[in-house]
Structures are given as structure tokens and as C-alpha cells.
Amino acid sequence: MGGLEVLGSLPALYPEWLGDRTFAATHGVRFPYIAGEMANGISTVRMVVAMNRAGLLGFFGAGGLGPAQVRAAVQELAETLHPSSNWGVNLLHSPNEPGYEDHVIDLVHHYGVANVSASAFMDLTPAVVRCAATGLQADAQGKINRRTRLFAKVSRPEVAEKFMSPAPDELLRVLLDQGRLTADEAALARRVPLATDVTVEADSGGHTDNRPLTVILPAMLGLRDSLSRRHDYSERIRVGAAGGLGDPLAVASAFACGADYVVTGTVNQRSVEAGTSDEVKRLLAEADLADVVMAPASDMFEYGVKVQVLRRGTMYASRAAGLYEAYRRYDSLERIPAGVRGRIERDLLRAGFEEAWAATRRYWAGRDPGQITVAERDPKHRMALVFRSYLGQASRWAITGEPSRRADYQVWCGPAIGSFNRWVVGSSLAQPENCTVVQIARNLMEGAAVVTRAHQLRSYGVHVPRTGLHVPRLLSSPVVSDL
């Protein structure tokens, strides 16, 4: 050993060995790693295809897209990736559009999508139960096989418990009465957890409770174990980690806390395949840890739900907060004081309330005419739809890079972007053309393995230099692309 004294040795540690081995076996992937869904198609077809062909798992960001856009994307993915199953589609909870969830599930079943990631759910709906229960079958040995594997992204134990438990009888009865499930499917659904994989979402971009991963992940793991004993499951629910995973040390920490797999989101917006504008990618590349803030969510505006967005370089958060305050204080557009109305019309809508409502009405006429019916008898709902039009368009302006609306960009983003930017400084990943979704995945997982092995050595008393616990920038180079 070149004259050096050998104090001890450990066998090699590969990134494939992190997390739970059944994740890779079940989903047909190389690593326990997911490129998670980002709504409005920011997680693009191209991104999902790239992950699939690298032997990894990615979810298409269907949330917020119109039915025709979702159908086109799912059809393209199904045709391009057939017969592989290591890809999936997002099911975003839509309390204001209950028919939308059913539409997505119809597409999932029609095109044989193997994986669905349910996010932003506060309670179970018939659609999400139908997604998991349709196609359940028992083989000759009594093992229950699934047509669709349901991932559930959660941040609260009370919601996690619903997905870790069998489907509730009341929703199964509804689906039976509607003819949407068979008696055999309903019977089998009572014997298995609704979700096969539950992703614990910590301080992430978009919908988040801003909880530290080290607080909520252990609680969710304990809940999983308790419910598994109570229901005597024959299959193990895998529990993954998401939120705040911007560098290898964070990924290694998630696995050390017991995560079976990890999910990234925010950092993938910097990738070549991300469906957002070059201007947004530039803003993200300049962001640091504190350059994020909470702002009203467009899909759950009336409920006061917030999402985490980029603060640096955009005024979206403060402007959206002003709209929610007006919605909370006044009963209709007509009751908003002239001064407040003038600022909203001039700076945000860039149109009078009447013109803005006409445009909003045209939008809903093509997507969900029932919203117009409610709005015409409820002035406050009409106000909510007009204000939501600004919030929804703010995301699309960011995606398209609309130059006249740069101050209004809504960019879903968590603090992980700051740690990612600090990690890649001076490396090839700092160059936009090298920053692919697959390269991000490989470097994070390779780096996490290096960090984990360094901690193992330290735990056995070997002095590990400080640089050993912080992945060298060399690992941010394409030289590790084949691991």
C-alpha cells in the first residue's frame, strides 16, 4: 500500500445498494431514485423517456394540463416506451374539478400505465381508489398482483395513514354501485394497502408543509410498521423521501434516515429536458438557499393552500398574496375598492374585471362548463376564477419565457436549488448543456454512495478528512455517467 499502514478496510459500496432492494426489483430500475413529477408538463415526455432509457423511473407532470394535453402525452409515452413499465404519470388532486381525476385514471387504464403518483391529496377520492383497485388479481399461490402501482406523495401522518391502509369500504361501495369495480377487485382491495410506495414530502417546491425530513420521515416509517402489523400485510409498503434533496450529502442523509428510495424535483428544472424556459433556468441557476417563499396555490386558491416558489427575480409571490387578501376580504369583484381594483387590473390582470372574466369564461367553457354555472350564481366564485386565471397563467408565462411577464413568473422551487447550485460550482453540471436529468440522477446517487461509505469508515474509527464527507466536484463530471 505504498508504505502506508492499513488500519482497516470496508468492501465497496455501490449506489444500487442504497435504499430498499425491492424498489429496483419491483419497478425494473437500476437505482432507488425517481425524477418526480412537476406540474404543467415541466416534467416532460422527453424527461420521462430519458429516465426510462437509462433504467430509471420518472413521472410525467400531468397536473394542471388540459385533458387533451394529458391524453397526447400519455399516448406518446405508451407508444414510445412499450413494453417497459418503468415510467409513470402524475395524478394531482383536483377538488375544484372532480371529473378531471377520473379523466386521468381513464387514460391510465386505457394505455396501461404501470405507475401513478398521487399528490396534493388531503383525503381519498373515488378516482384514486379506482386507480389502485382496478385490475387486482390473486394468482394460484394467493399473491395479489396489481395492474397499477400507486405512489402517494404525502407530508402529514393522517393523510399517509389513508394511503397505507386498505381502501375504505364506503368508497369501494360507491365504485361497486357505479359498476367501476368488480366484486373480486373490491374484495382484494380490502386486503392490501392502497399505495405500494409512499413518498414523504419534506421542504419541497410546490405543495409542501415545509417540514424537515428528519422530523417527518421517522414518524412515517413508524406509522408504516404499525399499520403493516395491524393489517397483516403480505407485501411491504416502501417509504421514500422527497424535498430538500439537492446534493449527495442530502441524498445520503435520506437513506441513512431509513428511506427506501428518493425523489427529486426542484433540481431537475435545471435539466436540459425540463419543460421550462431558458430564462427560468437562468433564474434557478442564480438562486441560493433563502431565495424561496410561500405563495397562494392556483389549484387550491379558495382553500388558502400555498405552494413554495422562487422569490429571486420575480414578484409573483407578493402579487398573488395580494389577490388572496382581496378574495378573503371582499364578496365579489364589484365590492373591491377602486384603489385596490385599479392596481389589480393595471399590474396583474392588465385588463378590466369584465374583460378578464370574459377571457376566464372562455377558458372554462372548453375545460369545465360547470364552473361557469357556479360562477354565474356565486359572485365570490367568479372572483376566485378570475384571480386564479392570473395564478395559472403565471406558471405558463414562466414555462414559455413570456418577456412581457417576467416579473410575474411563478416558478415552483424549494431550497434544494441552493444546495444544488453550491454543489455544482466549477463542475460540468454547472454548464446548461451538460445538466441532463439522467446525469443529475447518476451523480447524486454515486455521490451518496461515496458519502455513505465515508460515514461507515468514520463510524469504525477511521479518520476521514473533511473533504471525504463532502463529495468532490469531480463527481459532477460526465466521467461517472456510466458508473
mmCIF file of N, CA and C in Angstrom, residues 19 22 29 55 149 256 294 328 359 376 413 433-434 483:
data_model
loop_
_atom_site.group_PDB
_atom_site.id
_atom_site.type_symbol
_atom_site.label_atom_id
_atom_site.label_comp_id
_atom_site.label_asym_id
_atom_site.label_seq_id
_atom_site.Cartn_x
_atom_site.Cartn_y
_atom_site.Cartn_z
ATOM 1 N N GLY A 19 -30.853 2.230 -0.077
ATOM 2 C CA GLY A 19 -32.304 2.084 0.000
ATOM 3 C C GLY A 19 -32.741 0.639 0.071
ATOM 4 N N THR A 22 -35.965 -4.075 -2.962
ATOM 5 C CA THR A 22 -37.205 -4.452 -3.654
ATOM 6 C C THR A 22 -37.714 -3.338 -4.554
ATOM 7 N N VAL A 29 -35.847 -1.022 -12.272
ATOM 8 C CA VAL A 29 -34.905 0.082 -12.420
ATOM 9 C C VAL A 29 -33.562 -0.271 -11.780
ATOM 10 N N GLY A 55 -32.694 3.266 -17.471
ATOM 11 C CA GLY A 55 -33.017 2.285 -16.446
ATOM 12 C C GLY A 55 -33.445 2.912 -15.140
ATOM 13 N N ARG A 149 -49.530 0.394 -10.014
ATOM 14 C CA ARG A 149 -48.914 0.637 -8.712
ATOM 15 C C ARG A 149 -49.074 2.113 -8.362
ATOM 16 N N ALA A 256 -29.892 7.272 5.097
ATOM 17 C CA ALA A 256 -29.479 6.973 6.470
ATOM 18 C C ALA A 256 -30.647 7.048 7.439
ATOM 19 N N MET A 294 -43.315 31.195 0.239
ATOM 20 C CA MET A 294 -44.633 30.582 0.056
ATOM 21 C C MET A 294 -45.592 31.587 -0.587
ATOM 22 N N ARG A 328 -60.212 37.151 0.173
ATOM 23 C CA ARG A 328 -60.636 36.889 1.553
ATOM 24 C C ARG A 328 -61.501 38.018 2.107
ATOM 25 N N ALA A 359 -62.522 36.456 -20.655
ATOM 26 C CA ALA A 359 -61.461 35.540 -21.063
ATOM 27 C C ALA A 359 -61.468 34.273 -20.202
ATOM 28 N N GLU A 376 -71.814 32.063 -12.159
ATOM 29 C CA GLU A 376 -72.885 32.996 -12.515
ATOM 30 C C GLU A 376 -73.927 33.131 -11.417
ATOM 31 N N CYS A 413 -40.405 25.917 -6.538
ATOM 32 C CA CYS A 413 -38.993 25.754 -6.208
ATOM 33 C C CYS A 413 -38.817 25.619 -4.700
ATOM 34 N N GLU A 433 -25.684 22.796 -20.959
ATOM 35 C CA GLU A 433 -25.762 21.707 -21.938
ATOM 36 C C GLU A 433 -25.399 20.350 -21.344
ATOM 37 N N ASN A 434 -24.707 20.326 -20.206
ATOM 38 C CA ASN A 434 -24.322 19.067 -19.560
ATOM 39 C C ASN A 434 -25.301 18.625 -18.487
ATOM 40 N N LEU A 483 -21.065 4.981 -14.442
ATOM 41 C CA LEU A 483 -20.826 4.373 -13.138
ATOM 42 C C LEU A 483 -20.083 3.042 -13.282
#
